[in-house]
Amino acid sequence: RADAVDVNMGCPMRKVVSSGHGAALLKTPERVYEIFCAMSEAVDIPVTGKIRAGWEDSSAVEVGQAIEAGGGAAVTIHGRTRCDFYEGHADLEVIRRLKQSVGIAVIGNGDVRDWVTARRMYSITGCDAVMVARGCLGNPWVFRTFGERRTST
């Protein structure tokens, strides 16, 4: 039994988006709403979504509101657009705008490598949690520093 279902609408890979999946869904908030309505009605567990800031420009607020209106319990947002792929820096402002626009939990993602960058994301965006992804690939012990810092502050 799963505890939740997470819909990944953040994948930027060409083979995924060329068929209208992954980050391609960021172009159609109305479709995201339909997906979350159907999934929320079909299961008795929370349905969450992972998105990017948008396709080329930011659509995160509209997509996040569609997730919430469709019954979504939370949204994780990677602060880059699909066109950014993994280049540049995560846009913390778009995460902050999303957090201010929805009543569900917002999990910030992008450029979190350690306690300092996690704390920075929290303080700038007001997000409810952070996701560490590539930041733990080269340093799987990064999470130890999170616990150490929490007990000392």
JSON list of C-alpha atoms in Angstrom, two decimals:
[
{"chain": "A", "resi": 1, "resn": "ARG", "atom": "CA", "xyz": [0.00, 0.00, 0.00]},
{"chain": "A", "resi": 2, "resn": "ALA", "atom": "CA", "xyz": [1.30, 3.39, -0.98]},
{"chain": "A", "resi": 3, "resn": "ASP", "atom": "CA", "xyz": [1.10, 6.36, 1.38]},
{"chain": "A", "resi": 4, "resn": "ALA", "atom": "CA", "xyz": [0.73, 8.88, -1.46]},
{"chain": "A", "resi": 5, "resn": "VAL", "atom": "CA", "xyz": [0.79, 9.23, -5.24]},
{"chain": "A", "resi": 6, "resn": "ASP", "atom": "CA", "xyz": [3.14, 11.80, -6.76]},
{"chain": "A", "resi": 7, "resn": "VAL", "atom": "CA", "xyz": [2.66, 12.98, -10.35]},
{"chain": "A", "resi": 8, "resn": "ASN", "atom": "CA", "xyz": [5.97, 14.01, -11.93]},
{"chain": "A", "resi": 9, "resn": "MET", "atom": "CA", "xyz": [5.28, 16.97, -14.22]},
{"chain": "A", "resi": 10, "resn": "GLY", "atom": "CA", "xyz": [8.86, 18.19, -14.02]},
{"chain": "A", "resi": 11, "resn": "CYS", "atom": "CA", "xyz": [10.73, 15.80, -16.29]},
{"chain": "A", "resi": 12, "resn": "PRO", "atom": "CA", "xyz": [12.34, 17.88, -19.06]},
{"chain": "A", "resi": 13, "resn": "MET", "atom": "CA", "xyz": [13.60, 15.02, -21.24]},
{"chain": "A", "resi": 14, "resn": "ARG", "atom": "CA", "xyz": [12.66, 15.22, -24.94]},
{"chain": "A", "resi": 15, "resn": "LYS", "atom": "CA", "xyz": [11.39, 11.63, -25.16]},
{"chain": "A", "resi": 16, "resn": "VAL", "atom": "CA", "xyz": [8.96, 12.36, -22.29]},
{"chain": "A", "resi": 17, "resn": "VAL", "atom": "CA", "xyz": [7.74, 15.83, -23.26]},
{"chain": "A", "resi": 18, "resn": "SER", "atom": "CA", "xyz": [7.37, 14.97, -26.97]},
{"chain": "A", "resi": 19, "resn": "SER", "atom": "CA", "xyz": [4.38, 12.79, -26.05]},
{"chain": "A", "resi": 20, "resn": "GLY", "atom": "CA", "xyz": [2.79, 15.51, -23.90]},
{"chain": "A", "resi": 21, "resn": "HIS", "atom": "CA", "xyz": [3.96, 14.13, -20.56]},
{"chain": "A", "resi": 22, "resn": "GLY", "atom": "CA", "xyz": [6.32, 15.41, -17.85]},
{"chain": "A", "resi": 23, "resn": "ALA", "atom": "CA", "xyz": [7.08, 19.12, -18.11]},
{"chain": "A", "resi": 24, "resn": "ALA", "atom": "CA", "xyz": [4.89, 19.43, -21.23]},
{"chain": "A", "resi": 25, "resn": "LEU", "atom": "CA", "xyz": [1.89, 19.43, -18.86]},
{"chain": "A", "resi": 26, "resn": "LEU", "atom": "CA", "xyz": [3.07, 22.81, -17.54]},
{"chain": "A", "resi": 27, "resn": "LYS", "atom": "CA", "xyz": [1.70, 24.34, -20.74]},
{"chain": "A", "resi": 28, "resn": "THR", "atom": "CA", "xyz": [-1.87, 23.21, -19.95]},
{"chain": "A", "resi": 29, "resn": "PRO", "atom": "CA", "xyz": [-3.00, 23.97, -16.38]},
{"chain": "A", "resi": 30, "resn": "GLU", "atom": "CA", "xyz": [-6.54, 22.93, -17.32]},
{"chain": "A", "resi": 31, "resn": "ARG", "atom": "CA", "xyz": [-5.26, 19.44, -18.15]},
{"chain": "A", "resi": 32, "resn": "VAL", "atom": "CA", "xyz": [-3.37, 19.33, -14.84]},
{"chain": "A", "resi": 33, "resn": "TYR", "atom": "CA", "xyz": [-6.65, 20.18, -13.08]},
{"chain": "A", "resi": 34, "resn": "GLU", "atom": "CA", "xyz": [-8.43, 17.31, -14.89]},
{"chain": "A", "resi": 35, "resn": "ILE", "atom": "CA", "xyz": [-5.67, 14.85, -13.99]},
{"chain": "A", "resi": 36, "resn": "PHE", "atom": "CA", "xyz": [-5.75, 15.80, -10.30]},
{"chain": "A", "resi": 37, "resn": "CYS", "atom": "CA", "xyz": [-9.54, 15.68, -10.15]},
{"chain": "A", "resi": 38, "resn": "ALA", "atom": "CA", "xyz": [-9.56, 12.17, -11.62]},
{"chain": "A", "resi": 39, "resn": "MET", "atom": "CA", "xyz": [-6.71, 10.90, -9.45]},
{"chain": "A", "resi": 40, "resn": "SER", "atom": "CA", "xyz": [-8.02, 12.45, -6.24]},
{"chain": "A", "resi": 41, "resn": "GLU", "atom": "CA", "xyz": [-11.40, 10.83, -6.82]},
{"chain": "A", "resi": 42, "resn": "ALA", "atom": "CA", "xyz": [-9.82, 7.46, -7.66]},
{"chain": "A", "resi": 43, "resn": "VAL", "atom": "CA", "xyz": [-7.66, 7.00, -4.55]},
{"chain": "A", "resi": 44, "resn": "ASP", "atom": "CA", "xyz": [-8.02, 7.46, -0.79]},
{"chain": "A", "resi": 45, "resn": "ILE", "atom": "CA", "xyz": [-4.46, 8.66, -0.29]},
{"chain": "A", "resi": 46, "resn": "PRO", "atom": "CA", "xyz": [-2.90, 12.09, -0.91]},
{"chain": "A", "resi": 47, "resn": "VAL", "atom": "CA", "xyz": [-2.10, 12.99, -4.50]},
{"chain": "A", "resi": 48, "resn": "THR", "atom": "CA", "xyz": [0.83, 15.36, -4.94]},
{"chain": "A", "resi": 49, "resn": "GLY", "atom": "CA", "xyz": [2.64, 16.83, -7.91]},
{"chain": "A", "resi": 50, "resn": "LYS", "atom": "CA", "xyz": [6.18, 17.82, -8.84]},
{"chain": "A", "resi": 51, "resn": "ILE", "atom": "CA", "xyz": [6.52, 20.69, -11.28]},
{"chain": "A", "resi": 52, "resn": "ARG", "atom": "CA", "xyz": [9.09, 23.07, -12.66]},
{"chain": "A", "resi": 53, "resn": "ALA", "atom": "CA", "xyz": [8.82, 26.85, -12.73]},
{"chain": "A", "resi": 54, "resn": "GLY", "atom": "CA", "xyz": [7.26, 26.51, -16.19]},
{"chain": "A", "resi": 55, "resn": "TRP", "atom": "CA", "xyz": [8.01, 25.54, -19.76]},
{"chain": "A", "resi": 56, "resn": "GLU", "atom": "CA", "xyz": [9.82, 28.66, -21.02]},
{"chain": "A", "resi": 57, "resn": "ASP", "atom": "CA", "xyz": [8.28, 31.25, -18.73]},
{"chain": "A", "resi": 58, "resn": "SER", "atom": "CA", "xyz": [6.80, 30.74, -15.30]},
{"chain": "A", "resi": 59, "resn": "SER", "atom": "CA", "xyz": [3.42, 29.03, -15.13]},
{"chain": "A", "resi": 60, "resn": "ALA", "atom": "CA", "xyz": [3.98, 27.68, -11.62]},
{"chain": "A", "resi": 61, "resn": "VAL", "atom": "CA", "xyz": [1.24, 29.71, -9.93]},
{"chain": "A", "resi": 62, "resn": "GLU", "atom": "CA", "xyz": [-1.40, 28.65, -12.46]},
{"chain": "A", "resi": 63, "resn": "VAL", "atom": "CA", "xyz": [-0.29, 25.01, -12.39]},
{"chain": "A", "resi": 64, "resn": "GLY", "atom": "CA", "xyz": [-0.06, 24.96, -8.58]},
{"chain": "A", "resi": 65, "resn": "GLN", "atom": "CA", "xyz": [-3.54, 26.43, -8.30]},
{"chain": "A", "resi": 66, "resn": "ALA", "atom": "CA", "xyz": [-4.81, 23.78, -10.73]},
{"chain": "A", "resi": 67, "resn": "ILE", "atom": "CA", "xyz": [-3.23, 21.05, -8.58]},
{"chain": "A", "resi": 68, "resn": "GLU", "atom": "CA", "xyz": [-4.87, 22.47, -5.46]},
{"chain": "A", "resi": 69, "resn": "ALA", "atom": "CA", "xyz": [-8.27, 22.95, -7.13]},
{"chain": "A", "resi": 70, "resn": "GLY", "atom": "CA", "xyz": [-8.12, 19.38, -8.44]},
{"chain": "A", "resi": 71, "resn": "GLY", "atom": "CA", "xyz": [-7.65, 17.99, -4.94]},
{"chain": "A", "resi": 72, "resn": "GLY", "atom": "CA", "xyz": [-3.86, 17.87, -4.75]},
{"chain": "A", "resi": 73, "resn": "ALA", "atom": "CA", "xyz": [-2.39, 17.72, -1.25]},
{"chain": "A", "resi": 74, "resn": "ALA", "atom": "CA", "xyz": [1.03, 19.26, -1.98]},
{"chain": "A", "resi": 75, "resn": "VAL", "atom": "CA", "xyz": [3.25, 20.50, -4.77]},
{"chain": "A", "resi": 76, "resn": "THR", "atom": "CA", "xyz": [7.01, 20.23, -5.13]},
{"chain": "A", "resi": 77, "resn": "ILE", "atom": "CA", "xyz": [8.50, 22.90, -7.36]},
{"chain": "A", "resi": 78, "resn": "HIS", "atom": "CA", "xyz": [11.89, 22.87, -9.03]},
{"chain": "A", "resi": 79, "resn": "GLY", "atom": "CA", "xyz": [12.89, 26.50, -9.52]},
{"chain": "A", "resi": 80, "resn": "ARG", "atom": "CA", "xyz": [13.97, 26.13, -13.17]},
{"chain": "A", "resi": 81, "resn": "THR", "atom": "CA", "xyz": [11.91, 26.03, -16.35]},
{"chain": "A", "resi": 82, "resn": "ARG", "atom": "CA", "xyz": [11.93, 23.11, -18.72]},
{"chain": "A", "resi": 83, "resn": "CYS", "atom": "CA", "xyz": [14.06, 25.13, -21.11]},
{"chain": "A", "resi": 84, "resn": "ASP", "atom": "CA", "xyz": [16.61, 25.75, -18.35]},
{"chain": "A", "resi": 85, "resn": "PHE", "atom": "CA", "xyz": [17.02, 21.99, -17.85]},
{"chain": "A", "resi": 86, "resn": "TYR", "atom": "CA", "xyz": [19.64, 21.90, -15.08]},
{"chain": "A", "resi": 87, "resn": "GLU", "atom": "CA", "xyz": [21.58, 25.05, -16.04]},
{"chain": "A", "resi": 88, "resn": "GLY", "atom": "CA", "xyz": [21.80, 28.30, -14.12]},
{"chain": "A", "resi": 89, "resn": "HIS", "atom": "CA", "xyz": [20.32, 28.78, -10.68]},
{"chain": "A", "resi": 90, "resn": "ALA", "atom": "CA", "xyz": [16.91, 27.88, -9.28]},
{"chain": "A", "resi": 91, "resn": "ASP", "atom": "CA", "xyz": [14.54, 30.86, -9.22]},
{"chain": "A", "resi": 92, "resn": "LEU", "atom": "CA", "xyz": [13.57, 31.18, -5.56]},
{"chain": "A", "resi": 93, "resn": "GLU", "atom": "CA", "xyz": [11.18, 34.03, -6.34]},
{"chain": "A", "resi": 94, "resn": "VAL", "atom": "CA", "xyz": [8.90, 31.74, -8.37]},
{"chain": "A", "resi": 95, "resn": "ILE", "atom": "CA", "xyz": [8.82, 29.30, -5.45]},
{"chain": "A", "resi": 96, "resn": "ARG", "atom": "CA", "xyz": [7.89, 32.17, -3.12]},
{"chain": "A", "resi": 97, "resn": "ARG", "atom": "CA", "xyz": [5.08, 33.32, -5.46]},
{"chain": "A", "resi": 98, "resn": "LEU", "atom": "CA", "xyz": [3.70, 29.78, -5.64]},
{"chain": "A", "resi": 99, "resn": "LYS", "atom": "CA", "xyz": [3.78, 29.42, -1.85]},
{"chain": "A", "resi": 100, "resn": "GLN", "atom": "CA", "xyz": [1.86, 32.68, -1.48]},
{"chain": "A", "resi": 101, "resn": "SER", "atom": "CA", "xyz": [-0.77, 31.63, -4.04]},
{"chain": "A", "resi": 102, "resn": "VAL", "atom": "CA", "xyz": [-1.86, 28.21, -2.70]},
{"chain": "A", "resi": 103, "resn": "GLY", "atom": "CA", "xyz": [-3.06, 26.77, 0.59]},
{"chain": "A", "resi": 104, "resn": "ILE", "atom": "CA", "xyz": [-1.43, 23.36, 0.15]},
{"chain": "A", "resi": 105, "resn": "ALA", "atom": "CA", "xyz": [2.09, 22.43, 1.19]},
{"chain": "A", "resi": 106, "resn": "VAL", "atom": "CA", "xyz": [4.86, 23.68, -1.11]},
{"chain": "A", "resi": 107, "resn": "ILE", "atom": "CA", "xyz": [8.17, 21.84, -1.23]},
{"chain": "A", "resi": 108, "resn": "GLY", "atom": "CA", "xyz": [11.06, 23.80, -2.72]},
{"chain": "A", "resi": 109, "resn": "ASN", "atom": "CA", "xyz": [13.60, 22.09, -4.95]},
{"chain": "A", "resi": 110, "resn": "GLY", "atom": "CA", "xyz": [16.71, 23.21, -6.79]},
{"chain": "A", "resi": 111, "resn": "ASP", "atom": "CA", "xyz": [20.27, 24.02, -5.71]},
{"chain": "A", "resi": 112, "resn": "VAL", "atom": "CA", "xyz": [19.84, 22.59, -2.18]},
{"chain": "A", "resi": 113, "resn": "ARG", "atom": "CA", "xyz": [23.24, 21.10, -1.38]},
{"chain": "A", "resi": 114, "resn": "ASP", "atom": "CA", "xyz": [23.62, 21.60, 2.36]},
{"chain": "A", "resi": 115, "resn": "TRP", "atom": "CA", "xyz": [22.11, 23.17, 5.46]},
{"chain": "A", "resi": 116, "resn": "VAL", "atom": "CA", "xyz": [23.01, 26.70, 4.32]},
{"chain": "A", "resi": 117, "resn": "THR", "atom": "CA", "xyz": [21.28, 26.41, 0.95]},
{"chain": "A", "resi": 118, "resn": "ALA", "atom": "CA", "xyz": [18.27, 24.67, 2.52]},
{"chain": "A", "resi": 119, "resn": "ARG", "atom": "CA", "xyz": [17.94, 27.46, 5.10]},
{"chain": "A", "resi": 120, "resn": "ARG", "atom": "CA", "xyz": [18.28, 30.07, 2.35]},
{"chain": "A", "resi": 121, "resn": "MET", "atom": "CA", "xyz": [15.45, 28.47, 0.40]},
{"chain": "A", "resi": 122, "resn": "TYR", "atom": "CA", "xyz": [13.23, 28.38, 3.50]},
{"chain": "A", "resi": 123, "resn": "SER", "atom": "CA", "xyz": [13.89, 31.98, 4.40]},
{"chain": "A", "resi": 124, "resn": "ILE", "atom": "CA", "xyz": [13.44, 33.42, 0.90]},
{"chain": "A", "resi": 125, "resn": "THR", "atom": "CA", "xyz": [10.47, 31.32, -0.25]},
{"chain": "A", "resi": 126, "resn": "GLY", "atom": "CA", "xyz": [8.58, 30.46, 2.93]},
{"chain": "A", "resi": 127, "resn": "CYS", "atom": "CA", "xyz": [8.21, 26.90, 1.58]},
{"chain": "A", "resi": 128, "resn": "ASP", "atom": "CA", "xyz": [7.04, 24.14, 3.91]},
{"chain": "A", "resi": 129, "resn": "ALA", "atom": "CA", "xyz": [9.90, 21.75, 3.14]},
{"chain": "A", "resi": 130, "resn": "VAL", "atom": "CA", "xyz": [12.84, 21.31, 0.80]},
{"chain": "A", "resi": 131, "resn": "MET", "atom": "CA", "xyz": [13.72, 18.47, -1.51]},
{"chain": "A", "resi": 132, "resn": "VAL", "atom": "CA", "xyz": [17.35, 17.51, -1.92]},
{"chain": "A", "resi": 133, "resn": "ALA", "atom": "CA", "xyz": [17.97, 15.80, -5.25]},
{"chain": "A", "resi": 134, "resn": "ARG", "atom": "CA", "xyz": [21.26, 16.12, -7.11]},
{"chain": "A", "resi": 135, "resn": "GLY", "atom": "CA", "xyz": [22.76, 17.75, -4.01]},
{"chain": "A", "resi": 136, "resn": "CYS", "atom": "CA", "xyz": [23.00, 14.36, -2.34]},
{"chain": "A", "resi": 137, "resn": "LEU", "atom": "CA", "xyz": [24.42, 12.45, -5.29]},
{"chain": "A", "resi": 138, "resn": "GLY", "atom": "CA", "xyz": [28.02, 13.45, -4.59]},
{"chain": "A", "resi": 139, "resn": "ASN", "atom": "CA", "xyz": [27.45, 13.72, -0.86]},
{"chain": "A", "resi": 140, "resn": "PRO", "atom": "CA", "xyz": [24.88, 11.27, 0.50]},
{"chain": "A", "resi": 141, "resn": "TRP", "atom": "CA", "xyz": [25.91, 12.30, 4.02]},
{"chain": "A", "resi": 142, "resn": "VAL", "atom": "CA", "xyz": [24.55, 15.82, 3.49]},
{"chain": "A", "resi": 143, "resn": "PHE", "atom": "CA", "xyz": [21.51, 14.99, 5.61]},
{"chain": "A", "resi": 144, "resn": "ARG", "atom": "CA", "xyz": [23.68, 14.58, 8.71]},
{"chain": "A", "resi": 145, "resn": "THR", "atom": "CA", "xyz": [24.45, 18.30, 8.56]},
{"chain": "A", "resi": 146, "resn": "PHE", "atom": "CA", "xyz": [20.74, 19.12, 8.54]},
{"chain": "A", "resi": 147, "resn": "GLY", "atom": "CA", "xyz": [20.23, 17.35, 11.87]},
{"chain": "A", "resi": 148, "resn": "GLU", "atom": "CA", "xyz": [23.38, 18.81, 13.41]},
{"chain": "A", "resi": 149, "resn": "ARG", "atom": "CA", "xyz": [22.36, 22.34, 12.52]},
{"chain": "A", "resi": 150, "resn": "ARG", "atom": "CA", "xyz": [18.81, 21.90, 13.82]},
{"chain": "A", "resi": 151, "resn": "THR", "atom": "CA", "xyz": [19.93, 20.78, 17.25]},
{"chain": "A", "resi": 152, "resn": "SER", "atom": "CA", "xyz": [22.44, 23.60, 17.57]},
{"chain": "A", "resi": 153, "resn": "THR", "atom": "CA", "xyz": [20.15, 26.48, 16.56]}
]
